[in-house]
Amino acid sequence: MRLHECGAFLEWTTAALGSHPRVERTLKPSQIIGQIFYKNPIQFKNSTNATVSSFSTTFIFAIVPEYTEFGGPGLAFVISPNNEISVALPSQYLGLSSETNIGLDLNHVVAIELDMSRTIAVGDIDDNHVGIDINSPRSVTAASIGYFTDESEFKNLSLKSGDPMQVWVEYDGVEKQIDVTLYPINVSKPKTPLLSLKKDLSPYLYESMFVGFSLPTGLLVFSHYILVWIFKMNGKADELDLFRLPKIPWDDNNNKQGIKQLQRILALTLSLTGLTLFLVLVFGAVLISRKKRFVEILEDWEVQYGPHRFSYKDIFKATKGFKEKEVLGKGGFGRVYKGVLPSSNVQIVVKRISHDSRQGMREFMAEIATIGRLRHPNLVRLLGYCKCKHELLLVYDYMPNGSLDKFVYHQPNSSLTWTQRLKIIKDVASALFYLHQQWVQVIIHRDIKPANVLIDSDMNARLGDFGLAKLCDLGNDPQTSHVASTLGYMAPELASTGKANTRTDIYAFGLFMLEVAYGRRPIEVRAPPDETFLADWIMDCWDKGDILAAINGRVGVEAWVTLLAPDCGG
């Protein structure tokens, strides 16, 4: 694991510490190290009242993995009483703690973690998150990596993308609030922080503390780059000059390779004859490529599935060449496109699913054929499929009102009434009963949640993505385990065994009912601690005899009671 600079040389530059303490730092190339701190301690507390003063720091970093498909260690900005955290394990917890000192008050460590691995033991929310840690790697608050636009739209980012990102950590000593903002360097600083925490840091920090960075060592190869870093007490850190940023060596290597390739091409095409021949070849290659684009191979065993097959040419035209503006969303199984079949003008939805396992393709197609035969008014109908190389395209009916989660969370002005909520729950229950009990074989959904429930033009609920989890399992390496479910809806036994059944579906459906009824996600990371887990919170309300206290306030409690009374009266 390397924490190193991007530039030819290393140098410290410091302004006068005191009224304007500031540090800029680039790190040595190929320096195998777990922690690096500014050499001098910084005074954090006002000696007159012993409270932590305001401070601000910003840095630009990049994490470049050798293998992008794997997760790995992240990086943490650290405020520590020492310039070395000697009790920490080098390969765990970002080099901040060991098993024996997690959560101890005597640690006096505050950190902002940028983590690419999900450690269940400390409650990590996912494998791509930022968290505020105090004396423990268990974050006080955390959020997935991304940023908010000026229109309050959340944009996801990936730590292991290799792209440079800028981080601001700002503490207001008067308001006792710490804000963390992260964003790509090609956009302006967002107005809304990614994380905000009301917390007085005075009990956790000494008068003088060290500042720096920490990361664990490990077996996977990741390069961690700090391009520039500024720290300032009693004021906002200076804006960074992005035009003077050093380049990442990884980019330099790619540029050098590109230049060499260009030189070879230019050498071959110096003469007019060579250039003409090159253009002719390119033009011919384009024509051949366009013809091959729509060439499909129908294997012998695939004939039995013929009635369910669409041509790739029709799907390509329906989605206008899979243009970005036709994308409806990005789910756990791939991108989803809106389209119109050219032959019938019927609106459709197309899901692109990658499938790299050749030996499992026949079983994959058999599952699709089974799903295509399902008929129920509360299931999204699979119209057919298209197979092109190692990619499968699934074609579904188009649902004009989109997914249920948009109604529950994203459209406050058109909130569902309790009558509609109850009908939606009944619709999904009917679909699930059909999959479990009424079809010729049991079909496990594996991922029941509002995002997989579609609403048609008559506000009927239709369960979608049924069977897709199993389809993706067929494409996985049998030596690996894959739990196809969403955190928050996963039954305890599914998390431990990885085996889904009708009971794990019913568990997820129970959480789905609570979510629709109460208008809350199963896990709310920004909620008060006693309200983080929806099921636990409702059980607490039940135990207190105040079950109606948790109902979404946008619809009257009386309406909910009146609606349920006939169904609960026996």
CSV table of C-alpha atoms in Angstrom, one decimal, residues 293-295 309-323 326 337-344 346-352 384-388 392-396:
chain,number,residue,atom,x,y,z
A,293,ARG,CA,-23.4,-5.0,-35.2
A,294,PHE,CA,-26.8,-6.6,-36.0
A,295,VAL,CA,-25.5,-10.1,-36.8
A,309,ARG,CA,-36.8,-13.5,-28.8
A,310,PHE,CA,-36.4,-10.0,-30.1
A,311,SER,CA,-33.9,-9.0,-32.8
A,312,TYR,CA,-31.0,-6.9,-31.6
A,313,LYS,CA,-31.7,-4.5,-34.5
A,314,ASP,CA,-35.3,-3.8,-33.3
A,315,ILE,CA,-34.1,-3.2,-29.7
A,316,PHE,CA,-31.3,-1.0,-30.9
A,317,LYS,CA,-33.7,1.1,-32.9
A,318,ALA,CA,-36.3,1.1,-30.1
A,319,THR,CA,-33.8,2.6,-27.6
A,320,LYS,CA,-32.3,5.0,-30.3
A,321,GLY,CA,-29.0,3.2,-30.1
A,322,PHE,CA,-29.1,3.0,-26.3
A,323,LYS,CA,-28.6,6.7,-26.0
A,326,GLU,CA,-33.2,7.1,-22.9
A,337,TYR,CA,-33.7,2.0,-21.0
A,338,LYS,CA,-37.1,3.3,-22.3
A,339,GLY,CA,-37.9,2.4,-25.9
A,340,VAL,CA,-40.6,2.1,-28.5
A,341,LEU,CA,-40.8,-0.9,-30.8
A,342,PRO,CA,-40.5,0.2,-34.4
A,343,SER,CA,-43.0,-2.4,-35.7
A,344,SER,CA,-45.8,-1.7,-33.3
A,346,VAL,CA,-45.5,-0.2,-28.2
A,347,GLN,CA,-43.6,1.4,-25.3
A,348,ILE,CA,-41.2,-1.0,-23.6
A,349,VAL,CA,-38.5,-1.1,-21.0
A,350,VAL,CA,-35.1,-2.7,-21.8
A,351,LYS,CA,-32.7,-4.0,-19.1
A,352,ARG,CA,-29.1,-4.7,-20.2
A,384,GLY,CA,-39.0,-11.4,-24.3
A,385,TYR,CA,-35.3,-11.2,-24.6
A,386,CYS,CA,-32.4,-10.5,-27.0
A,387,LYS,CA,-29.0,-12.2,-26.8
A,388,CYS,CA,-25.9,-10.5,-28.3
A,392,LEU,CA,-28.6,-10.2,-22.5
A,393,LEU,CA,-31.4,-7.6,-23.1
A,394,LEU,CA,-34.7,-8.2,-21.2
A,395,VAL,CA,-37.8,-6.5,-22.6
A,396,TYR,CA,-40.7,-5.6,-20.2
